[in-house]
PDB file of C-alpha atoms in Angstrom:
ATOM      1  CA  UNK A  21     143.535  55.309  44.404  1.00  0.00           C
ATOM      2  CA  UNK A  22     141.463  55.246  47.102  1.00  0.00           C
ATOM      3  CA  UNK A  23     143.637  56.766  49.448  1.00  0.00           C
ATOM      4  CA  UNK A  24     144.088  59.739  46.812  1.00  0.00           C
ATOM      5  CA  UNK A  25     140.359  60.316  46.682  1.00  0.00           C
ATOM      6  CA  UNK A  26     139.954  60.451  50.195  1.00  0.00           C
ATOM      7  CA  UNK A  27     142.836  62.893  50.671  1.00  0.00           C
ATOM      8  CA  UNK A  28     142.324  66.673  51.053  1.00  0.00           C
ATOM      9  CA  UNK A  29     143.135  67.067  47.491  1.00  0.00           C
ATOM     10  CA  UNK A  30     141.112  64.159  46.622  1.00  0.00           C
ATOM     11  CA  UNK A  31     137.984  66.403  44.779  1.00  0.00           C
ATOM     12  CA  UNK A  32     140.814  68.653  43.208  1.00  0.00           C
ATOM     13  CA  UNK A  33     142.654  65.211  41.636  1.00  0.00           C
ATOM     14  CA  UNK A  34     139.147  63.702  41.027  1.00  0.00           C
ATOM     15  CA  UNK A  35     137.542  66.579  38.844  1.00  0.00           C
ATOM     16  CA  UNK A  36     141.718  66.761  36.630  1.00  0.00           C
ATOM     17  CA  UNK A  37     141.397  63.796  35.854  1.00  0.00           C
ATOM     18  CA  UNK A  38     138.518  62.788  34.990  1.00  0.00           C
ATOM     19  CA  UNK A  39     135.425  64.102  32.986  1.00  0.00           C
ATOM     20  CA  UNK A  40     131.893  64.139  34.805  1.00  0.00           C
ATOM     21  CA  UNK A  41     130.526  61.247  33.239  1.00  0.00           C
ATOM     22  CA  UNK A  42     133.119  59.523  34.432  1.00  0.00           C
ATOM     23  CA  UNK A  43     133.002  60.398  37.852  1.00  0.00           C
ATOM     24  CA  UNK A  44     128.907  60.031  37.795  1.00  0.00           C
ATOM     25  CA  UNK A  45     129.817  56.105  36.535  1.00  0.00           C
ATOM     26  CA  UNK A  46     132.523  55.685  39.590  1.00  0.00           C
ATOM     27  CA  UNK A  47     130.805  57.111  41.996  1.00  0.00           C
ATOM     28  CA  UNK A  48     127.629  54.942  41.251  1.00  0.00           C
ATOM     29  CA  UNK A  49     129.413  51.629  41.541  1.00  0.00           C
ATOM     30  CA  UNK A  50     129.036  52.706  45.703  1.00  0.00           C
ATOM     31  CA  UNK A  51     131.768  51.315  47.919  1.00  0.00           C
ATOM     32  CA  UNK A  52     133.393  49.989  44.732  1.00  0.00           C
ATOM     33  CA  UNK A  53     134.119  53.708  43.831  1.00  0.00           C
ATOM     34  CA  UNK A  54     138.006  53.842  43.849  1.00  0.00           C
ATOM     35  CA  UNK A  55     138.149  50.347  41.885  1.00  0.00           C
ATOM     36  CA  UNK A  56     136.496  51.926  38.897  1.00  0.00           C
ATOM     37  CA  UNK A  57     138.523  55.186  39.207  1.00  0.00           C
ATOM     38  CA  UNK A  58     141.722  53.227  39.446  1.00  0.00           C
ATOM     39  CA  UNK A  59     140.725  51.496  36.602  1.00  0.00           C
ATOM     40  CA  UNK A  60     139.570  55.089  34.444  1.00  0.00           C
ATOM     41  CA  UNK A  61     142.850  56.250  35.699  1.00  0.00           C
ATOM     42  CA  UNK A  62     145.203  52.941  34.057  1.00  0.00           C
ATOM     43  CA  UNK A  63     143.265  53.220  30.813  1.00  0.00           C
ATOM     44  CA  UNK A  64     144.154  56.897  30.288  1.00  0.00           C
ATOM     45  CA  UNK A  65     146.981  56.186  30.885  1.00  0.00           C
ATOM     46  CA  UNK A  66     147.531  53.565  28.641  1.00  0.00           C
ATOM     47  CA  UNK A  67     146.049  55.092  25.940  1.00  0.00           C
ATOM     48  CA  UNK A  68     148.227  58.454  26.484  1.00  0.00           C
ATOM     49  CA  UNK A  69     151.395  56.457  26.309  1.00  0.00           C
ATOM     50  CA  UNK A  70     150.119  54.596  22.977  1.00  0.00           C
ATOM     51  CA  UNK A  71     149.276  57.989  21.254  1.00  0.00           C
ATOM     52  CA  UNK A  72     153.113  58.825  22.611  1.00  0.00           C
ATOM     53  CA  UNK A  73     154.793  55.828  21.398  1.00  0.00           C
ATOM     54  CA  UNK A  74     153.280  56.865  17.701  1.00  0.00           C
ATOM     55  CA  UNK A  75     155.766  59.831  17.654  1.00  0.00           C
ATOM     56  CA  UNK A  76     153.014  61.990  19.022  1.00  0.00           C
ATOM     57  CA  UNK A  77     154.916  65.434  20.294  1.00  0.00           C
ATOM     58  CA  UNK A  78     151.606  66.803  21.904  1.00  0.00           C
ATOM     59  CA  UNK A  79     150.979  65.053  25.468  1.00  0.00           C
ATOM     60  CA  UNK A  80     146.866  64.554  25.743  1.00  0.00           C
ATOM     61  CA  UNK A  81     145.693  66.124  29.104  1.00  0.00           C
ATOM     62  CA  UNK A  82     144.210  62.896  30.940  1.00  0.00           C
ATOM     63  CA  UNK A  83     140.509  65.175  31.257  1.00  0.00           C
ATOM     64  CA  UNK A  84     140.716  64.925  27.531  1.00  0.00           C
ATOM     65  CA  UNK A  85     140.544  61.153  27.400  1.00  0.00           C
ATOM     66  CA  UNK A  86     137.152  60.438  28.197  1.00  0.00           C
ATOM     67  CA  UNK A  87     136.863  56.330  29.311  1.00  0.00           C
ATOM     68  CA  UNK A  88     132.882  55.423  28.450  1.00  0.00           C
ATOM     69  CA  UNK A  89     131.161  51.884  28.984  1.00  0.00           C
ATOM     70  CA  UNK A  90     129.317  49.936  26.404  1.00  0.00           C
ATOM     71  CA  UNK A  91     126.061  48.327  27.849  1.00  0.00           C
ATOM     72  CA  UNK A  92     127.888  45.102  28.061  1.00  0.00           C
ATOM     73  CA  UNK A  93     130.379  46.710  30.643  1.00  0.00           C
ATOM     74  CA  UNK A  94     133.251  47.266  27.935  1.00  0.00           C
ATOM     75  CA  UNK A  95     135.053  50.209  28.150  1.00  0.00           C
ATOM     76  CA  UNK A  96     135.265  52.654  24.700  1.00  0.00           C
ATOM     77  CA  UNK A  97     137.758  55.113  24.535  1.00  0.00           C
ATOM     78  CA  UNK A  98     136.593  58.672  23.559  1.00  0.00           C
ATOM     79  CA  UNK A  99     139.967  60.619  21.973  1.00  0.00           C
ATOM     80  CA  UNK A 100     139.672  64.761  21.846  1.00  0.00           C
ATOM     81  CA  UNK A 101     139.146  66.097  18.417  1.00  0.00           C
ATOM     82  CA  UNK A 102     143.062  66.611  17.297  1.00  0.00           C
ATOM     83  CA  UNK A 103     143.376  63.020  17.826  1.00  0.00           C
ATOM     84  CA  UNK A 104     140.044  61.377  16.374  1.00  0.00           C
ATOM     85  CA  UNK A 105     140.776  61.570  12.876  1.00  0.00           C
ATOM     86  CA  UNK A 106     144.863  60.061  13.140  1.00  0.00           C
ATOM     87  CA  UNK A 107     143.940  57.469  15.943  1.00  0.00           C
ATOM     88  CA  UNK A 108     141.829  54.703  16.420  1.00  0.00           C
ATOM     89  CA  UNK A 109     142.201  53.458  20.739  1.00  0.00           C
ATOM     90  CA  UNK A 110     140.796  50.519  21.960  1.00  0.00           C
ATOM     91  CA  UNK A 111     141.018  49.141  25.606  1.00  0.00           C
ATOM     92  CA  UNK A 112     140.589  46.122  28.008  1.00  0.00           C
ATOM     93  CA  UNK A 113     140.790  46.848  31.736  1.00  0.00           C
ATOM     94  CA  UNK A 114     141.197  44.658  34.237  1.00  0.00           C
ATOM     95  CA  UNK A 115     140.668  44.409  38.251  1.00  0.00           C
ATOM     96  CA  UNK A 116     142.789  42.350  40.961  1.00  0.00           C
ATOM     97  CA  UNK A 117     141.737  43.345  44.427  1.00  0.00           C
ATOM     98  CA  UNK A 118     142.903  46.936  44.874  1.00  0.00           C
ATOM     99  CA  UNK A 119     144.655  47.244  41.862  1.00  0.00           C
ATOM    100  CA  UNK A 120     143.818  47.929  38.001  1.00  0.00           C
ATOM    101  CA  UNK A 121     145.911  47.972  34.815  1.00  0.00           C
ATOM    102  CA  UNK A 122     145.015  48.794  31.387  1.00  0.00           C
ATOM    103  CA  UNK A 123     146.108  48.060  27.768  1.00  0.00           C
ATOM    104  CA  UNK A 124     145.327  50.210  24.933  1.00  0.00           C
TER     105      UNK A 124
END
């Protein structure tokens, strides 16, 4: 991740991806940055596949998955409005060095 976000394209991936709460959060963990973006980044996509593997035929844009933190540091998952009222998305992300995976 951290080698996308210092790319040229970098800003152009950054602001696709992700919502701008999302990138204020990352980008105030300081040199920790990527870590938390990585780990934005798994979560969407874990919780785009588990929409999918409900039979889903509409693929959620990843900007439309908003990942928010509790005050305890747990992530919430914020679904766009088609997908509020048919699904219910929890989360757990996790950290290893450099990389992060998700479950949703």
């Amino acid at each position: 991740m951290e080698n996308i976000l210092n790319s040229q394209k970098g800003a152009r991936f950054k602001h696709r991806i992700f919502t701008g709460s999302e990138i204020a959060y990352c980008q105030n963990r300081g040199r920790n940055a990527s870590h938390h973006f990585a780990g934005r980044f798994a979560a969407k996509e874990a919780v785009k596949k588990a929409i999918l593997s409900k039979g889903e035929n509409q693929n959620p844009w990843f900007k439309k998955i908003e990942i928010q933190s509790r005050q305890d540091g747990a992530p919430i998952v914020r679904l766009p409005k088609p997908y509020q009222s048919t699904y219910h998305c929890e989360c757990s992300i996790s950290h290893d060095g450099d990389n992060a995976i998700a479950f949703a």
